[in-house]
Short mmCIF file of C-alpha atoms in Angstrom, two decimals:
data_model
loop_
_atom_site.label_atom_id
_atom_site.label_comp_id
_atom_site.label_asym_id
_atom_site.label_seq_id
_atom_site.Cartn_x
_atom_site.Cartn_y
_atom_site.Cartn_z
CA PHE A 1177 -50.37 -13.71 83.83
CA LEU A 1178 -53.05 -15.36 81.77
CA GLY A 1179 -54.81 -16.53 84.69
CA LEU A 1180 -54.57 -13.19 86.06
CA THR A 1181 -56.08 -12.35 82.82
CA ILE A 1182 -58.98 -14.21 83.01
CA ALA A 1183 -59.78 -13.96 86.43
CA CYS A 1184 -60.01 -10.32 85.89
CA LEU A 1185 -62.18 -10.75 82.56
CA ILE A 1186 -64.75 -12.98 84.75
CA ALA A 1187 -64.80 -10.40 87.67
CA ALA A 1188 -65.49 -7.54 85.20
CA ARG A 1189 -68.11 -9.63 83.08
CA LEU A 1190 -69.92 -10.51 86.59
CA HIS A 1191 -69.95 -6.61 87.25
CA VAL A 1192 -71.10 -5.42 83.84
CA SER A 1193 -74.58 -4.82 85.13
CA LEU A 1194 -73.65 -2.94 87.74
CA ALA A 1195 -70.89 -0.75 86.99
CA PRO A 1196 -70.25 -1.43 83.22
CA LYS A 1197 -67.63 1.19 83.00
CA LEU A 1198 -65.53 0.29 85.93
CA ALA A 1199 -65.69 -3.12 84.61
CA ALA A 1200 -64.48 -2.33 81.22
CA ILE A 1201 -61.34 -0.06 82.81
CA PHE A 1202 -60.67 -2.95 84.81
CA ALA A 1203 -60.67 -5.47 81.77
CA THR A 1204 -58.43 -3.07 80.08
CA LEU A 1205 -56.08 -2.60 82.60
CA ALA A 1206 -55.75 -6.76 83.11
CA LEU A 1207 -54.92 -7.06 79.73
CA ALA A 1208 -52.66 -4.38 79.46
CA VAL A 1209 -50.80 -5.87 82.60
CA ALA A 1210 -50.73 -9.51 81.04
CA PHE A 1211 -49.56 -8.68 77.37
CA ALA A 1212 -47.18 -6.09 78.77
CA ALA A 1213 -45.84 -9.27 80.76
CA ILE A 1214 -46.13 -11.17 78.21
CA SER A 1215 -43.68 -8.66 76.01
CA ASN A 1216 -41.35 -8.40 78.71
CA ASP A 1217 -41.02 -11.99 79.23
CA ARG A 1218 -39.66 -11.87 75.61
CA GLY A 1219 -37.60 -9.03 75.97
CA ARG A 1220 -39.47 -6.52 74.11
CA ARG A 1221 -39.28 -3.80 77.16
CA TRP A 1222 -40.32 -0.99 74.86
CA GLN A 1223 -43.09 -2.93 73.74
CA ALA A 1224 -44.00 -3.87 77.43
CA TRP A 1225 -44.08 -0.30 78.12
CA GLY A 1226 -46.09 0.63 75.41
CA THR A 1227 -48.82 -1.82 75.92
CA LEU A 1228 -49.02 -0.52 79.55
CA LEU A 1229 -49.38 3.19 77.51
CA VAL A 1230 -51.92 2.29 75.88
CA GLY A 1231 -53.89 0.26 78.32
CA VAL A 1232 -53.75 3.76 80.89
CA GLY A 1233 -55.11 5.63 77.64
CA VAL A 1234 -57.56 3.42 76.72
CA SER A 1235 -59.03 3.76 80.58
CA ILE A 1236 -58.65 7.40 80.63
CA ALA A 1237 -60.88 7.52 77.67
CA VAL A 1238 -63.22 5.18 79.14
CA ALA A 1239 -63.55 7.39 82.15
CA LEU A 1240 -63.95 10.46 80.26
CA GLY A 1241 -67.01 8.70 78.53
CA HIS A 1242 -65.33 8.34 74.79
CA LEU A 1243 -65.34 5.07 74.40
CA GLN A 1244 -68.14 3.84 76.49
CA VAL A 1245 -67.57 -0.15 77.55
CA PHE A 1246 -66.17 -0.99 74.24
CA PRO A 1247 -62.88 -2.60 75.50
CA LEU A 1248 -64.70 -4.98 77.93
CA LEU A 1249 -66.10 -6.64 74.26
CA LEU A 1250 -62.64 -6.27 72.98
CA SER A 1251 -60.97 -8.19 75.87
CA SER A 1252 -62.95 -11.32 74.64
CA VAL A 1253 -61.47 -10.92 71.21
CA LEU A 1254 -58.09 -10.24 72.01
CA VAL A 1255 -57.67 -12.97 74.74
CA PRO A 1256 -58.79 -15.85 72.07
CA LEU A 1257 -56.80 -14.54 69.73
CA ALA A 1258 -53.56 -14.20 71.87
CA LEU A 1259 -54.12 -17.73 72.50
CA ALA A 1260 -54.89 -18.80 69.17
CA GLY A 1261 -51.91 -17.26 67.95
CA THR A 1262 -49.69 -19.07 70.99
CA PHE A 1263 -51.17 -22.36 69.63
CA GLY A 1264 -51.16 -21.84 66.07
CA ARG A 1265 -47.69 -20.97 65.29
CA THR A 1266 -46.19 -24.32 66.71
CA LEU A 1267 -48.12 -25.61 63.65
CA ARG A 1268 -46.20 -24.49 61.47
CA ARG A 1269 -43.39 -26.54 59.17
CA GLY A 1270 -40.31 -27.26 61.29
CA ARG A 1271 -41.72 -26.38 64.65
CA THR A 1272 -43.40 -28.47 67.62
CA PRO A 1273 -46.78 -28.36 68.61
CA LEU A 1274 -47.49 -26.98 72.08
CA ILE A 1275 -49.05 -29.64 73.29
CA HIS A 1276 -46.20 -31.89 72.19
CA ARG A 1277 -43.90 -29.62 73.86
CA MET A 1278 -45.95 -30.03 77.22
CA ALA A 1279 -46.20 -33.70 76.70
CA LEU A 1280 -42.58 -33.95 76.78
CA ILE A 1281 -42.40 -32.31 80.13
CA VAL A 1282 -44.91 -33.76 81.96
CA HIS A 1283 -43.96 -37.48 80.69
CA GLY A 1284 -40.45 -36.29 81.97
CA VAL A 1285 -38.97 -37.98 78.45
CA PRO A 1286 -36.91 -37.06 75.47
CA GLU A 1287 -39.61 -38.50 72.53
CA LEU A 1288 -43.18 -39.32 72.42
CA ASN A 1289 -43.67 -42.15 70.76
CA SER A 1290 -46.01 -42.13 67.31
CA LYS A 1291 -49.46 -42.32 68.70
CA LEU A 1292 -48.70 -39.15 71.41
CA VAL A 1293 -46.98 -37.46 68.16
CA ARG A 1294 -50.39 -37.71 66.27
CA TYR A 1295 -52.47 -37.05 69.11
CA THR A 1296 -50.54 -33.95 70.51
CA ARG A 1297 -50.50 -32.19 67.08
CA ASN A 1298 -54.06 -33.06 66.55
CA ALA A 1299 -54.91 -31.56 70.04
CA THR A 1300 -52.77 -28.36 69.69
CA LEU A 1301 -55.02 -28.41 66.33
CA ALA A 1302 -58.50 -28.34 67.69
CA TRP A 1303 -57.31 -25.94 70.22
CA THR A 1304 -56.39 -23.57 67.42
CA ALA A 1305 -59.28 -23.90 66.07
CA LEU A 1306 -61.26 -23.16 69.37
CA PHE A 1307 -60.02 -19.96 70.07
CA ALA A 1308 -59.93 -18.78 66.52
CA SER A 1309 -63.67 -19.70 66.21
CA LEU A 1310 -63.96 -17.86 69.87
CA THR A 1311 -62.29 -14.83 68.44
CA LEU A 1312 -64.56 -15.05 65.24
CA GLY A 1313 -68.08 -15.32 67.16
CA ASN A 1314 -66.86 -12.32 70.14
CA GLY A 1315 -65.67 -10.17 66.86
CA TRP A 1316 -69.52 -10.73 65.67
CA LEU A 1317 -70.70 -9.78 69.22
CA MET A 1318 -68.23 -7.06 69.56
CA LEU A 1319 -69.49 -5.25 66.27
CA ASN A 1320 -73.20 -5.48 67.08
CA ALA A 1321 -73.48 -4.68 70.84
CA THR A 1322 -75.79 -1.60 71.39
CA PRO A 1323 -74.53 0.61 72.90
CA GLY A 1324 -70.89 0.18 72.60
CA GLY A 1325 -69.91 -1.99 69.89
CA LEU A 1326 -68.35 -1.25 66.67
CA ALA A 1327 -71.34 -0.41 64.47
CA ASP A 1328 -72.60 1.89 67.58
CA ILE A 1329 -68.62 3.38 67.73
CA ALA A 1330 -68.69 4.02 63.77
CA GLY A 1331 -72.61 5.35 63.83
CA LEU A 1332 -73.93 2.55 61.47
CA PRO A 1333 -76.27 0.22 62.10
CA ALA A 1334 -75.71 -3.15 63.54
CA PRO A 1335 -76.28 -6.31 61.17
CA SER A 1336 -77.72 -8.09 64.36
CA PRO A 1337 -78.21 -5.57 67.25
CA LEU A 1338 -78.02 -7.29 70.84
CA LEU A 1339 -78.15 -5.58 73.91
CA LEU A 1340 -74.35 -4.98 75.81
CA ALA A 1341 -74.92 -7.18 78.66
CA GLU A 1342 -76.81 -9.80 76.31
CA CYS A 1343 -73.42 -9.87 74.40
CA VAL A 1344 -70.91 -10.19 77.31
CA ARG A 1345 -73.45 -12.79 78.94
CA LEU A 1346 -73.73 -15.04 75.51
CA SER A 1347 -69.69 -14.66 75.22
CA SER A 1348 -68.67 -15.61 78.96
CA LEU A 1349 -71.34 -18.80 78.26
CA VAL A 1350 -69.78 -19.54 75.16
CA THR A 1351 -65.94 -19.02 75.86
CA PHE A 1352 -65.98 -20.72 79.22
CA GLY A 1353 -68.44 -23.18 78.08
CA SER A 1354 -66.32 -24.19 75.23
CA ILE A 1355 -63.35 -24.29 76.87
CA ALA A 1356 -64.05 -26.89 79.33
CA GLY A 1357 -66.01 -28.56 77.01
CA LEU A 1358 -62.89 -29.42 75.03
CA PHE A 1359 -60.88 -29.91 78.10
CA LEU A 1360 -63.67 -32.64 78.83
CA VAL A 1361 -63.62 -34.10 75.30
CA GLU A 1362 -59.85 -34.66 75.19
CA PHE A 1363 -59.76 -36.20 78.42
CA CYS A 1364 -62.54 -38.83 77.34
CA LEU A 1365 -60.62 -39.50 74.07
CA ARG A 1366 -57.23 -39.44 75.82
CA PHE A 1367 -58.99 -42.33 78.30
CA VAL A 1368 -60.11 -44.05 74.90
CA LEU A 1369 -57.38 -44.02 72.36
CA LEU A 1370 -53.96 -43.64 74.68
CA THR A 1371 -54.52 -46.59 77.05
CA ASP A 1372 -50.88 -46.82 77.93
CA ASP A 1373 -50.92 -43.09 79.13
CA PRO A 1374 -49.98 -43.06 82.81
CA PHE A 1375 -51.67 -39.29 83.06
CA ARG A 1376 -55.27 -40.35 81.55
CA ASP A 1377 -56.30 -40.05 85.43
CA PRO A 1378 -57.56 -35.94 85.41
CA ILE A 1379 -56.27 -35.40 89.35
CA LEU A 1380 -52.47 -36.84 88.51
CA PHE A 1381 -52.52 -34.77 85.57
CA ALA A 1382 -53.17 -31.38 87.51
CA ARG A 1383 -51.00 -32.56 90.22
CA GLN A 1384 -47.93 -33.13 87.25
CA VAL A 1385 -48.85 -29.75 85.53
CA ARG A 1386 -48.22 -28.17 88.90
CA ASN A 1387 -45.07 -29.70 89.84
CA ARG A 1388 -44.18 -28.83 86.63
CA TRP A 1389 -45.31 -25.71 85.90
CA PRO A 1390 -42.50 -23.85 85.65
CA ALA A 1391 -40.94 -25.58 82.66
CA ILE A 1392 -44.22 -25.64 80.80
CA ALA A 1393 -44.35 -21.90 81.41
CA ALA A 1394 -41.16 -21.63 79.66
CA SER A 1395 -42.52 -23.79 76.47
CA LEU A 1396 -45.30 -21.60 76.40
CA ARG A 1397 -42.89 -18.67 75.81
CA GLY A 1398 -40.64 -20.97 73.29
CA ASP A 1399 -40.26 -19.96 69.63
CA GLU A 1400 -38.90 -23.04 68.54
#
C-alpha cells in the first residue's frame, strides 16, 4: 500500500498543471486507502472506516471547490510524517530499530554482530531525520502555496508566497531526490564500512528483499 500511495502521488503531481482538482481528489483517495489499510492491519476497523469516510468527504469538498487543491499538498506532508513515525518510534528505549529488524530478516540470522547493530541503528536514525525534514519542508511549502495553501485558506498573507505548481514541483524534486540520494549514500557507506556484508551488492540485496518481503512487511507493522 505504500507503493500504491507513492505511485498515486507521482501520478497526481504529473497531472497538477492539467487537472489540479482531479489530481487532488486522486491523491486524497490514495492516501485514505493507504492509511485505512494500515489501520485495518493493526485491527483498528473503526479507524479504517473513519479514514475512508474522511477521504471521501474531503474529495467531495474538493470537487465542489471548497478546498481547491489543498489535499494535494497535504499528501506530501502526511506521507513523510507517517514514515518518520514508523522509523522513529523504533528508536525508543526498549525497542528494536526498524532497519535492525529488516537486517535480521534479510540476513536470516537471530542476532547481528556489534558493527551491524551500530550501523542499523544509525541508518534508522538517518531515515527518521530525513523524513522528519521532508515533513517540515513540505509543510513550509503547504503554508506558502498560492492558491490553495494554508495561509491562503486562512485569508492571511503567505510569508514567502509560491505558485502552487512551483510548490508541487519543488516538493517532488526534493522528496524523491532526497530519498534516492540517501539510498545511494547508504549503499556507499555499506560497501566501505561493512566489508563482510554479503548484501553489499544492490542487485543481490533487492532480490533478497523481494524474496523475504512478507516477513519484512510484517516487521514494518510490528510494535516491538
